[in-house]
Coordinates of C-alpha atoms and ligand atoms in Angstrom, one line a residue:
M1 CA 30.0 -19.0 37.8
K2 CA 28.0 -16.3 39.8
A3 CA 30.7 -13.8 39.7
N4 CA 31.0 -14.4 35.9
D5 CA 27.1 -13.8 35.7
S6 CA 27.2 -10.4 37.4
D7 CA 30.3 -9.5 35.6
L8 CA 28.5 -10.2 32.2
R9 CA 25.4 -8.2 33.4
E10 CA 27.5 -5.2 34.4
R11 CA 29.3 -5.3 31.0
F12 CA 25.9 -5.6 29.2
E13 CA 24.6 -2.7 31.2
R14 CA 27.7 -0.6 30.3
L15 CA 27.2 -1.4 26.8
Q16 CA 23.6 -0.5 27.0
A17 CA 24.5 2.8 28.4
L18 CA 27.0 3.5 25.7
H19 CA 24.5 2.6 23.1
N20 CA 21.8 4.8 24.7
I21 CA 24.1 7.7 24.8
S22 CA 25.2 7.3 21.1
T23 CA 21.6 7.1 19.9
A24 CA 20.5 10.2 22.0
L25 CA 23.6 12.2 21.0
N26 CA 22.7 11.6 17.3
T27 CA 19.5 13.3 17.5
T28 CA 20.6 16.4 18.6
L29 CA 23.2 19.3 17.5
D30 CA 22.7 21.5 20.2
P31 CA 25.8 21.7 22.4
R32 CA 23.8 22.4 25.5
Q33 CA 21.7 19.3 25.1
V34 CA 24.8 17.2 24.2
V35 CA 26.5 18.4 27.4
S36 CA 23.4 17.5 29.6
L37 CA 22.7 14.3 28.1
V38 CA 26.2 13.0 28.7
L39 CA 26.3 14.3 32.2
R40 CA 22.9 12.8 33.0
E41 CA 24.0 9.5 31.7
A42 CA 27.5 9.6 33.2
V43 CA 26.0 10.3 36.8
R44 CA 23.4 7.5 36.2
V45 CA 25.7 4.7 35.1
T46 CA 28.7 5.6 37.8
Q47 CA 25.9 5.9 40.5
A48 CA 27.6 9.2 41.3
D49 CA 26.2 11.9 43.7
S50 CA 27.1 14.7 41.7
G51 CA 28.9 15.6 38.5
S52 CA 29.7 18.5 36.0
V53 CA 30.8 19.2 32.7
V54 CA 33.2 22.2 32.1
L55 CA 34.1 23.6 29.0
L56 CA 37.3 25.6 27.8
N57 CA 36.2 29.1 27.0
P58 CA 38.8 30.0 24.2
E59 CA 38.1 33.7 24.8
T60 CA 39.1 33.8 28.3
G61 CA 41.3 30.7 28.5
R62 CA 39.1 29.6 31.5
L63 CA 37.1 26.5 32.4
D64 CA 33.5 27.4 32.8
I65 CA 30.7 25.1 34.3
E66 CA 28.4 24.3 31.4
D67 CA 26.1 21.9 33.1
S68 CA 26.0 20.3 36.7
F69 CA 24.0 17.8 38.5
G70 CA 23.8 17.8 42.3
L71 CA 25.9 20.9 43.0
G72 CA 24.7 24.0 44.8
P73 CA 24.3 27.5 43.0
D74 CA 27.7 28.6 44.3
A75 CA 29.6 25.8 42.6
V76 CA 28.1 26.7 39.4
R77 CA 29.9 30.0 39.3
V78 CA 33.4 28.4 39.8
K79 CA 35.8 29.3 37.0
L80 CA 38.8 27.3 37.0
R81 CA 42.1 28.1 35.3
M82 CA 43.9 25.4 33.2
G83 CA 45.8 23.3 35.7
E84 CA 43.7 24.3 38.7
G85 CA 42.0 21.6 40.8
I86 CA 41.4 18.0 39.5
T87 CA 39.4 19.2 36.6
G88 CA 42.2 21.8 35.5
W89 CA 44.7 19.1 35.8
V90 CA 42.7 16.7 33.7
A91 CA 42.2 19.6 31.0
E92 CA 45.8 20.4 30.9
H93 CA 47.1 17.0 30.7
A94 CA 44.4 15.5 28.4
Q95 CA 44.3 12.5 30.6
P96 CA 41.7 10.9 32.9
L97 CA 42.0 11.1 36.8
R98 CA 40.5 8.8 39.4
V99 CA 40.9 10.0 43.0
S100 CA 39.6 7.5 45.5
D101 CA 40.0 9.8 48.6
V102 CA 40.0 13.5 47.9
T103 CA 41.2 14.4 51.3
G104 CA 44.6 13.0 50.4
E105 CA 44.7 14.8 47.1
R106 CA 46.4 18.1 47.0
R107 CA 45.2 19.0 43.5
Y108 CA 41.6 18.7 44.9
V109 CA 39.5 22.1 45.0
A110 CA 36.2 21.5 47.0
V111 CA 33.2 22.8 45.2
R112 CA 30.7 20.8 47.4
E113 CA 31.0 19.5 50.9
G114 CA 30.8 15.9 51.4
V115 CA 32.6 14.7 48.4
R116 CA 35.1 11.8 49.1
S117 CA 36.0 10.4 45.7
E118 CA 36.0 11.9 42.2
L119 CA 36.6 10.6 38.6
A120 CA 37.4 13.2 35.7
V121 CA 38.0 12.5 32.1
P122 CA 38.8 14.8 29.3
L123 CA 36.5 15.7 26.5
E124 CA 38.8 15.6 23.5
F125 CA 38.6 15.7 19.8
E126 CA 41.5 15.3 17.5
G127 CA 44.1 16.1 20.1
Q128 CA 42.3 19.3 21.3
V129 CA 40.8 19.4 24.8
Q130 CA 37.3 20.9 24.8
G131 CA 36.5 20.4 28.3
V132 CA 36.1 17.9 31.1
L133 CA 33.5 15.5 32.4
N134 CA 33.3 15.0 36.2
V135 CA 31.4 12.8 38.5
D136 CA 31.8 12.8 42.3
S137 CA 30.6 10.5 45.1
D138 CA 30.0 10.9 48.9
R139 CA 31.7 7.3 49.2
L140 CA 35.5 6.6 49.4
G141 CA 36.7 4.9 46.3
A142 CA 33.4 4.9 44.5
F143 CA 34.7 4.7 41.0
S144 CA 36.2 1.5 39.3
A145 CA 38.6 1.2 36.5
A146 CA 35.8 -0.1 34.4
D147 CA 33.8 3.2 35.4
E148 CA 36.7 5.2 34.1
E149 CA 36.8 3.3 30.8
L150 CA 33.1 3.8 30.4
L151 CA 33.2 7.5 31.0
L152 CA 36.1 7.7 28.6
A153 CA 34.3 6.1 25.8
M154 CA 31.2 8.3 26.6
A155 CA 33.5 11.3 26.6
V156 CA 34.9 10.3 23.1
Q157 CA 31.5 10.2 21.7
A158 CA 30.3 13.4 23.3
A159 CA 33.3 15.3 22.1
R160 CA 32.8 14.3 18.6
V161 CA 29.3 15.5 18.7
L162 CA 30.2 18.6 20.3
H163 CA 32.8 19.3 17.8
N164 CA 30.3 19.0 15.1
A165 CA 27.8 21.0 16.8
W166 CA 30.2 23.8 17.2
L167 CA 31.2 23.6 13.7
I168 CA 27.5 24.0 12.7
R169 CA 27.0 26.8 15.2
Q170 CA 29.9 28.5 13.7
L171 CA 28.5 28.2 10.2
R172 CA 25.3 29.6 11.3
Q173 CA 26.9 32.5 13.1
R174 CA 29.0 33.2 10.0
A175 CA 26.0 33.2 7.8
T176 CA 24.3 35.7 10.3
Q177 CA 27.4 37.8 10.3
L178 CA 27.5 37.8 6.6
E179 CA 23.9 38.8 6.4
T180 CA 24.5 41.6 8.8
L181 CA 27.6 42.7 6.9
I182 CA 25.6 42.9 3.7
T183 CA 23.0 45.1 5.5
I184 CA 25.6 47.2 6.9
G185 CA 27.3 47.5 3.5
Q186 CA 24.2 48.8 2.0
D187 CA 23.5 51.1 4.9
I188 CA 26.9 52.7 4.9
L189 CA 26.9 53.4 1.2
L190 CA 23.7 55.4 1.4
P191 CA 24.9 58.5 3.1
L192 CA 26.4 61.3 0.8
T193 CA 28.8 63.0 3.2
L194 CA 32.1 61.5 4.5
E195 CA 31.1 62.6 8.0
E196 CA 27.7 60.8 8.0
V197 CA 29.5 57.6 6.4
L198 CA 32.0 57.5 9.1
R199 CA 29.5 58.0 11.7
H200 CA 27.6 55.0 10.4
I201 CA 30.7 52.8 10.2
V202 CA 31.7 53.5 13.9
H203 CA 28.1 52.9 15.0
E204 CA 27.8 49.5 13.1
A205 CA 31.2 48.3 14.0
R206 CA 30.6 48.9 17.7
R207 CA 27.2 47.0 17.5
L208 CA 28.5 44.3 15.4
M209 CA 31.7 43.5 17.7
R210 CA 29.7 44.5 21.0
A211 CA 32.4 46.9 21.9
R212 CA 32.7 49.6 24.3
L213 CA 34.1 52.3 21.9
C214 CA 34.7 52.3 18.2
S215 CA 36.6 54.8 16.3
V216 CA 38.0 55.7 12.9
L217 CA 41.2 57.6 12.5
L218 CA 42.2 58.9 9.0
L219 CA 45.5 59.9 7.8
T220 CA 46.1 63.5 7.2
P221 CA 47.1 64.7 3.9
D222 CA 50.7 64.5 4.4
R223 CA 50.2 61.0 5.8
E224 CA 52.2 61.8 9.1
E225 CA 49.5 61.8 11.4
L226 CA 46.2 59.9 12.3
E227 CA 43.4 62.1 12.8
L228 CA 40.0 61.0 15.0
K229 CA 37.2 61.5 12.5
A230 CA 34.5 59.6 14.1
S231 CA 33.7 57.6 17.4
D232 CA 30.9 55.8 19.1
G233 CA 30.7 55.3 22.8
A234 CA 33.7 57.6 23.6
G235 CA 33.9 60.2 26.2
E236 CA 34.8 63.8 25.8
D237 CA 38.5 63.4 26.8
Y238 CA 39.0 60.7 24.1
V239 CA 37.3 62.9 21.3
R240 CA 39.7 65.8 22.4
R241 CA 42.7 63.7 22.1
P242 CA 45.5 65.2 19.9
N243 CA 46.4 63.7 16.6
L244 CA 48.6 60.7 16.7
K245 CA 52.0 60.7 15.0
V246 CA 52.1 57.7 12.5
A247 CA 55.9 57.1 13.1
D248 CA 55.6 56.7 16.9
C249 CA 52.3 55.4 17.8
L250 CA 51.1 51.8 18.3
V251 CA 48.2 52.0 15.7
G252 CA 50.7 53.7 13.2
V253 CA 52.0 50.1 12.7
V254 CA 48.4 49.2 11.3
V255 CA 48.6 51.9 8.5
R256 CA 52.4 51.2 7.7
R257 CA 52.1 47.5 7.6
K258 CA 48.4 47.4 6.4
R259 CA 47.8 44.6 9.0
H260 CA 45.6 44.2 12.1
L261 CA 46.8 44.7 15.6
T262 CA 45.5 43.4 18.9
I263 CA 46.4 44.4 22.5
P264 CA 45.1 42.3 25.2
N265 CA 45.0 45.2 27.7
V266 CA 45.9 48.7 26.7
Q267 CA 45.8 49.8 30.4
E268 CA 48.9 47.6 30.9
S269 CA 50.8 48.1 27.8
D270 CA 53.9 50.1 27.7
Q271 CA 53.6 51.0 24.1
Y272 CA 50.0 52.3 24.5
R273 CA 50.2 56.3 24.5
H274 CA 47.0 57.0 26.4
T275 CA 47.1 54.4 29.3
E276 CA 45.4 57.1 31.8
L277 CA 42.8 57.9 29.3
A278 CA 42.2 54.2 28.6
R279 CA 41.7 53.7 32.4
Q280 CA 39.3 56.5 32.6
E281 CA 37.1 55.4 29.8
G282 CA 37.4 51.7 30.9
L283 CA 39.0 50.5 27.8
V284 CA 40.7 47.2 27.8
S285 CA 41.3 45.0 24.8
L286 CA 42.1 46.6 21.6
L287 CA 41.6 45.5 17.9
S288 CA 42.7 47.8 15.1
V289 CA 42.2 47.0 11.3
P290 CA 43.5 49.4 8.5
L291 CA 41.1 51.0 6.0
V292 CA 42.6 50.5 2.6
S293 CA 41.7 52.2 -0.6
G294 CA 43.2 50.9 -3.6
D295 CA 46.7 49.9 -2.5
E296 CA 47.1 52.6 0.1
A297 CA 46.0 52.7 3.8
I298 CA 43.9 55.7 4.4
G299 CA 43.2 55.0 8.1
V300 CA 42.5 52.8 11.0
L301 CA 39.2 51.4 12.5
S302 CA 39.6 50.4 16.1
V303 CA 37.2 48.8 18.7
Y304 CA 37.9 48.5 22.4
T305 CA 36.2 46.1 24.9
G306 CA 35.2 47.0 28.3
E307 CA 36.4 43.5 29.6
P308 CA 39.6 41.6 28.9
H309 CA 38.9 39.8 25.7
R310 CA 41.0 37.6 23.3
F311 CA 39.8 38.4 19.7
S312 CA 39.4 35.2 17.6
N313 CA 40.2 35.0 14.0
D314 CA 36.7 35.3 13.1
E315 CA 36.1 38.4 14.7
I316 CA 39.4 39.9 13.3
L317 CA 38.2 38.7 9.8
L318 CA 34.8 40.2 10.5
L319 CA 36.0 43.6 11.3
T320 CA 38.4 43.6 8.5
A321 CA 35.5 42.8 6.0
L322 CA 33.8 45.8 7.7
A323 CA 36.5 47.9 7.2
G324 CA 36.8 46.9 3.6
L325 CA 33.1 47.9 3.0
G326 CA 33.9 51.1 5.2
S327 CA 36.7 52.0 2.7
V328 CA 34.5 51.7 -0.2
A329 CA 31.9 54.0 1.5
V330 CA 34.7 56.5 2.4
R331 CA 36.1 56.6 -1.2
K332 CA 32.5 57.2 -2.4
A333 CA 31.8 59.9 -0.2
Q334 CA 35.1 61.5 -1.0
L335 CA 34.4 61.2 -4.8
Y336 CA 31.0 62.7 -4.1
E337 CA 32.4 65.7 -2.5
K338 CA 34.7 66.2 -5.6
V339 CA 31.7 66.1 -7.9
V340 CA 30.1 68.9 -5.9
D341 CA 33.0 71.0 -6.6
V342 CA 32.8 70.3 -10.4
E343 CA 30.0 72.8 -10.9
E344 CA 32.2 75.6 -9.5
Q345 CA 35.1 74.5 -11.5
L346 CA 33.0 74.6 -14.7
R347 CA 31.8 78.0 -13.9
Q348 CA 35.4 79.1 -13.8
N349 CA 36.2 77.5 -16.8
E350 CA 33.4 79.1 -18.6
Q351 CA 34.7 82.4 -17.8
L352 CA 38.2 81.4 -18.8
S353 CA 37.1 80.0 -22.2
A354 CA 35.0 83.1 -22.7
L355 CA 38.0 85.3 -21.8
G356 CA 40.3 83.4 -24.4
L357 CA 37.7 83.8 -27.0
L358 CA 37.5 87.5 -26.4
A359 CA 41.3 87.8 -26.4
A360 CA 41.5 85.9 -29.7
E361 CA 39.0 88.1 -31.2
I362 CA 40.6 91.2 -30.1
A363 CA 44.0 90.2 -31.3
H364 CA 42.5 89.4 -34.7
E365 CA 40.8 92.8 -34.7
I366 CA 44.0 94.7 -33.9
R367 CA 46.4 92.8 -36.3
N368 CA 45.0 94.2 -39.5
P369 CA 44.9 97.9 -38.7
L370 CA 48.5 97.3 -37.1
T371 CA 49.8 95.7 -40.4
V372 CA 48.4 98.7 -42.3
V373 CA 49.9 101.3 -39.8
K374 CA 53.3 99.3 -39.9
M375 CA 53.1 99.5 -43.8
L376 CA 52.4 103.2 -43.9
F377 CA 55.1 103.9 -41.4
H378 CA 57.6 102.2 -43.4
A379 CA 56.3 104.0 -46.5
L380 CA 56.7 107.4 -44.9
D381 CA 60.4 106.5 -45.1
L382 CA 61.2 108.9 -42.2
R383 CA 64.8 110.2 -42.3
F384 CA 66.0 112.8 -39.9
P385 CA 69.7 114.2 -39.7
D386 CA 71.7 112.2 -37.0
D387 CA 71.6 114.8 -34.3
D388 CA 67.9 115.2 -34.5
P389 CA 66.2 113.5 -31.6
R390 CA 63.4 112.5 -33.8
S391 CA 65.4 109.9 -35.5
K392 CA 65.6 108.0 -32.3
D393 CA 61.9 108.4 -31.7
A394 CA 61.2 106.9 -35.2
A395 CA 63.4 103.9 -34.4
I396 CA 61.4 103.3 -31.1
I397 CA 58.0 103.5 -32.9
G398 CA 59.2 100.8 -35.3
Q399 CA 60.4 98.5 -32.3
K400 CA 57.2 99.0 -30.6
M401 CA 55.1 98.1 -33.5
D402 CA 57.2 94.9 -33.9
Q403 CA 56.7 94.1 -30.2
M404 CA 52.9 94.6 -30.6
N405 CA 52.9 92.2 -33.6
R406 CA 54.6 89.6 -31.6
I407 CA 52.2 89.8 -28.7
L408 CA 49.3 89.4 -31.2
D409 CA 51.0 86.4 -32.7
Q410 CA 51.5 84.7 -29.5
T411 CA 47.8 85.5 -28.4
L412 CA 46.5 84.0 -31.7
T413 CA 48.8 80.9 -31.4
F414 CA 47.4 80.3 -27.9
A415 CA 43.9 80.6 -29.0
R416 CA 44.6 78.4 -32.0
R417 CA 45.8 75.7 -29.5
S418 CA 42.3 75.5 -28.1
E419 CA 41.2 74.3 -31.7
P420 CA 39.8 70.9 -31.0
E421 CA 41.7 67.8 -31.6
L422 CA 39.3 65.6 -33.4
K423 CA 39.5 61.7 -32.9
P424 CA 36.9 59.1 -33.4
A425 CA 35.0 58.7 -30.3
D426 CA 31.8 56.9 -29.0
V427 CA 29.3 59.5 -28.1
N428 CA 27.4 57.0 -25.9
A429 CA 30.4 56.2 -23.8
L430 CA 31.3 59.9 -23.3
F431 CA 27.8 60.6 -22.0
D432 CA 27.9 57.6 -19.7
D433 CA 31.0 59.3 -18.1
V434 CA 29.5 62.6 -17.9
L435 CA 26.3 61.1 -16.3
L436 CA 28.3 59.5 -13.6
L437 CA 29.6 62.8 -12.5
V438 CA 26.0 64.4 -12.3
R439 CA 24.0 61.3 -11.3
H440 CA 24.2 62.1 -7.6
K441 CA 23.4 65.7 -7.9
L442 CA 20.2 65.0 -10.3
A443 CA 19.0 62.4 -7.8
Q444 CA 19.5 64.8 -4.9
Q445 CA 17.5 67.5 -6.8
G446 CA 14.6 65.1 -7.4
I447 CA 15.4 64.7 -11.2
T448 CA 14.5 61.6 -13.0
L449 CA 17.2 60.8 -15.4
Q450 CA 16.2 58.9 -18.7
W451 CA 19.2 57.9 -20.6
R452 CA 18.5 56.6 -24.0
P453 CA 21.8 55.7 -25.9
A454 CA 21.2 54.5 -29.5
A455 CA 22.6 51.0 -30.2
D456 CA 23.7 51.7 -33.6
L457 CA 25.6 54.9 -33.2
P458 CA 28.5 55.5 -35.5
P459 CA 31.6 57.1 -33.9
A460 CA 31.9 60.8 -34.1
A461 CA 35.0 62.8 -34.7
L462 CA 35.5 65.1 -31.7
D463 CA 37.6 66.5 -29.0
R464 CA 36.5 64.4 -25.9
T465 CA 37.5 67.3 -23.4
Q466 CA 35.6 70.0 -25.0
I467 CA 32.4 68.0 -25.9
E468 CA 32.4 66.8 -22.3
Q469 CA 32.5 70.3 -21.0
A470 CA 29.7 71.2 -23.5
A471 CA 27.6 68.4 -22.5
L472 CA 28.0 69.1 -18.9
N473 CA 27.1 72.9 -19.6
L474 CA 23.7 71.8 -21.0
I475 CA 23.0 69.1 -18.5
L476 CA 23.7 71.5 -15.5
N477 CA 21.6 74.2 -17.4
A478 CA 18.7 71.9 -17.7
A479 CA 19.1 70.8 -13.9
Q480 CA 19.1 74.5 -12.9
A481 CA 15.8 75.0 -14.9
M482 CA 14.2 72.3 -12.8
P483 CA 14.8 73.5 -9.1
R484 CA 12.0 71.5 -7.9
G485 CA 12.7 68.1 -9.8
G486 CA 11.4 67.0 -13.1
T487 CA 12.5 64.7 -15.8
L488 CA 15.8 65.2 -17.9
T489 CA 15.8 63.0 -21.1
I490 CA 19.1 62.5 -23.0
A491 CA 19.1 60.5 -26.1
T492 CA 21.4 59.7 -28.9
Q493 CA 20.7 59.1 -32.4
A494 CA 22.4 58.3 -35.7
R495 CA 21.3 61.0 -38.0
E496 CA 22.9 61.5 -41.6
P497 CA 25.6 62.5 -41.8
G498 CA 26.5 62.1 -38.2
V499 CA 25.2 61.8 -34.5
C500 CA 22.3 63.9 -32.9
V501 CA 22.3 64.2 -29.0
S502 CA 19.0 65.8 -27.5
I503 CA 18.8 66.9 -24.0
S504 CA 15.3 67.7 -22.9
D505 CA 14.2 69.0 -19.6
T506 CA 10.7 69.7 -18.0
G507 CA 11.9 72.8 -16.5
V508 CA 10.9 76.5 -16.7
G509 CA 11.5 76.9 -20.4
M510 CA 12.3 80.3 -22.2
T511 CA 10.6 82.8 -24.2
D512 CA 11.3 83.1 -28.0
E513 CA 13.2 86.4 -27.6
M514 CA 15.5 84.8 -25.1
Q515 CA 16.1 81.8 -27.4
Q516 CA 17.3 84.1 -30.3
R517 CA 20.0 85.9 -27.9
L518 CA 20.9 82.6 -26.1
F519 CA 24.2 81.9 -27.8
E520 CA 25.4 85.5 -27.9
G521 CA 26.8 85.4 -24.3
F522 CA 26.4 87.5 -21.4
L523 CA 22.6 86.6 -21.0
T524 CA 21.8 85.2 -17.9
T525 CA 18.7 84.7 -15.4
K526 CA 20.8 83.5 -12.5
T527 CA 22.3 85.3 -9.5
A528 CA 25.3 83.3 -9.7
G529 CA 25.2 82.7 -13.6
T530 CA 27.8 84.1 -16.1
G531 CA 25.7 84.0 -19.1
L532 CA 28.8 82.5 -20.9
G533 CA 28.0 78.9 -20.9
L534 CA 26.2 78.5 -24.0
A535 CA 28.4 81.0 -25.9
V536 CA 31.2 78.5 -25.1
V537 CA 29.0 75.5 -25.9
R538 CA 28.3 77.3 -29.3
K539 CA 31.9 78.0 -29.9
I540 CA 32.8 74.3 -29.2
I541 CA 30.3 72.8 -31.5
D542 CA 31.1 75.4 -34.2
A543 CA 34.7 74.2 -34.0
H544 CA 33.6 70.7 -34.5
H545 CA 31.6 71.8 -37.6
G546 CA 28.4 70.9 -35.9
R547 CA 25.2 72.7 -35.0
I548 CA 23.2 73.6 -32.0
E549 CA 19.4 74.0 -32.0
V550 CA 17.0 75.0 -29.3
D551 CA 13.3 74.4 -28.7
S552 CA 11.5 75.8 -25.8
S553 CA 8.3 77.1 -24.3
P554 CA 8.0 78.8 -21.2
G555 CA 6.6 76.5 -18.4
R556 CA 6.9 73.4 -20.4
G557 CA 10.6 72.8 -20.8
T558 CA 13.5 72.9 -23.3
T559 CA 15.2 70.8 -25.7
F560 CA 18.6 71.3 -27.0
R561 CA 19.8 69.4 -30.0
V562 CA 23.5 68.8 -30.9
F563 CA 24.5 67.5 -34.3
L564 CA 27.9 66.3 -34.6
P565 CA 29.5 65.1 -37.9
V566 CA 31.0 61.7 -38.1
Ligands
LIG1 P1 24.4 80.6 -17.0 O1 24.0 79.3 -17.0 O2 25.6 81.1 -16.4 O3 23.1 81.6 -16.8 P2 24.1 80.0 -19.9 O4 24.8 80.7 -21.0 O5 24.6 78.7 -19.6 O6 24.6 80.9 -18.6 O7 22.6 80.2 -19.9 C1 22.1 81.3 -20.3 C2 20.6 81.5 -19.7 O8 19.8 80.8 -20.7 C3 20.2 80.9 -18.4 O9 20.5 82.0 -17.4 C4 19.0 80.5 -18.5 O10 18.0 81.7 -18.4 C5 18.7 80.3 -19.9 N1 18.8 78.8 -20.0 C6 19.7 78.0 -20.4 N2 19.5 76.6 -20.6 C7 18.3 76.7 -20.1 C8 17.3 75.7 -20.1 N3 17.5 74.3 -20.2 N4 15.9 75.9 -19.8 C9 15.5 77.2 -19.3 N5 16.5 78.2 -19.4 C10 17.8 77.9 -19.9
LIG2 MG1 25.0 77.6 -17.6

C-alpha cells in the first residue's frame, strides 16, 4: 500500500512537472527562454547537480552549449562534434542515453569533475535533431527509467516550441532582410555612373552578408574574361589581380550556367586559382551569384567570409536578390551613360543633315545650267575630220557631261530619300519617349520639367525619326538656354487642322534680330554650337507641311510652337 502511495505521488509530481513546463513554454516564443525553462525544470525534477542544453549549429555543424546549470565557465565554451561524447552520440543517433557510471563509459567526455552519472535525451522535431538535453549527477546511478521517460516527454514539448520559435524568428529575420533589401534597392538606384553604382553594391552586399570581402566582376565586351570592377574590403594585391578567363576559372561557371556557386574553403580548393592570395587576405568561404540582365549574365557578385561558413539557402537567396537589384542598377547606369552620348551624336547628325541639304541644293542648282550646256553642245553639232584630234576631245566633253548628269541624279535621289515617310502617330507617345532620353540630363541641370500632354490629341501624319530629332533639338536648345536651371514646359494641343506642340523655357531668351535669322543656319552663340540645329528642324517641319514659330524676349525665356497637320 505504502509503496503504491509513494508511487502515485511520484507520478503525480511528474505529471505536475510536465504540466508546469507546457504552461510555461506556451507563454514564450524566445528560444533562449524556452531552453532555460526546460533546463531548469529538468534539473529540478531529476534532482540533478548540473545540466546543459546543446543546440546544433547548422552553419558549423557543431553542438554549441546554449544554456547550462551548475557548470563552470570553461565547460560552457565546449563545442562538440556530432558523435562526440555522450551528447554527440545522442544527437547523432536521435536516441536517449542513460549512463549509471560515467567512469565505465568510453563515450564520456568530462566537462565537470565529480560527475558520476548522466542522462541525455535528444531535442527532436519531425525527425530532425535540434539539440540535446543533458542532466548529470554526482551520485552513481542517479537517474531512473522514469526520469528518462519524463525528460523525453519534456524534450518533445520543448522541441516543438523551439521549432515554432525558430520559424517565427526566421520570418522576422526575413522581414528585416526584405526591408533592408528595399532600402538598398533604392540606394543603389540613386547614383548615376556605373562606377558609383558598383561601389554601392559591393559595400551593401558586404554589410548585409557580414562578409570579409565583396567584389563585382563584369564580363568584358567579348564575354571571354571577367574583370574586377569594384570591391569592398580587399587588399591591394586582390585589386591588382589580372582578369579571369571565363573558360577556365571557377567563377566562370557562375556566368556560364547563371547559377550560384559556393566553396567551403577557397584556401583548400584545388580549382580555386588564387589560393595564395586567399591565404594572404584571409578569405575562407565563397558565395558567388550571377548578375543577370535580360537573359544574359553580365557578371558575378561574390562574397568571402573570413571564417569557415556554410551558406544557408536563405543567404544564397538574399545575395541573389541583391544581385537582381544590382543588375537593374547596372543596366540603368549603362543606359544613362548612353544618354549622355546622345547629345554628341545629335550634334554630328545636325552637321550631316545640313551637309545633305546643301548637297541637294547644289545639285539642283547645277543641274539646270548643265542641261542647257548639254543642249547647246549638241546643237553646235561639232564635226571634225577623222584625223583631227579635236573630234576625240568633243567626244570626251559629251561623255563627261553625261557623267556629271548621272552624279547629280544620284545626289538628288539620295536627298529625296530623306523625304519623310509620313505615318499616323501619337505625338504624346513620341514626346514620352524623347523625354525619357533627356529626363536625367534635365534633372541634373536643375531644370523642372512640366509635361502636359493633351488628352484628346488626334494622331498626326509624321516621320517618327525625323520629328524625334527635331524635338530633341528644340529641347536641348531650351536646356542649353537654362545653364543654371529653370522650368521647361512642354504641352500638346489639338489645334485645327492639326496638332500643336509648344516648348517653353525660362532661359536667356533672344533679341528680335536673332529670332529673324534663327532658321537660316550658321547662327550660333555657343562655343561648341553648329548653328545648324534649327535649320534642320525647319527643314523637317517644312517637309511635313507644318509650321514653326518662335516667341522670345531676352532674359525672360523662349517658346517654340510647332504645328503639324493631321
Ligand atoms: P546651336 O544649338 O548649335 O547653337 P541652333 O540652330 O540649334 O544651333 O541654335 C542657334 C542659336 O539660337 C543658338 O546658338 C542660340 O543662341 C539660339 N537659341 C536657340 N534656341 C534657343 C532658346 N530656346 N533660347 C535661347 N536661345 C536659343
Ligand atoms: Mg542646337
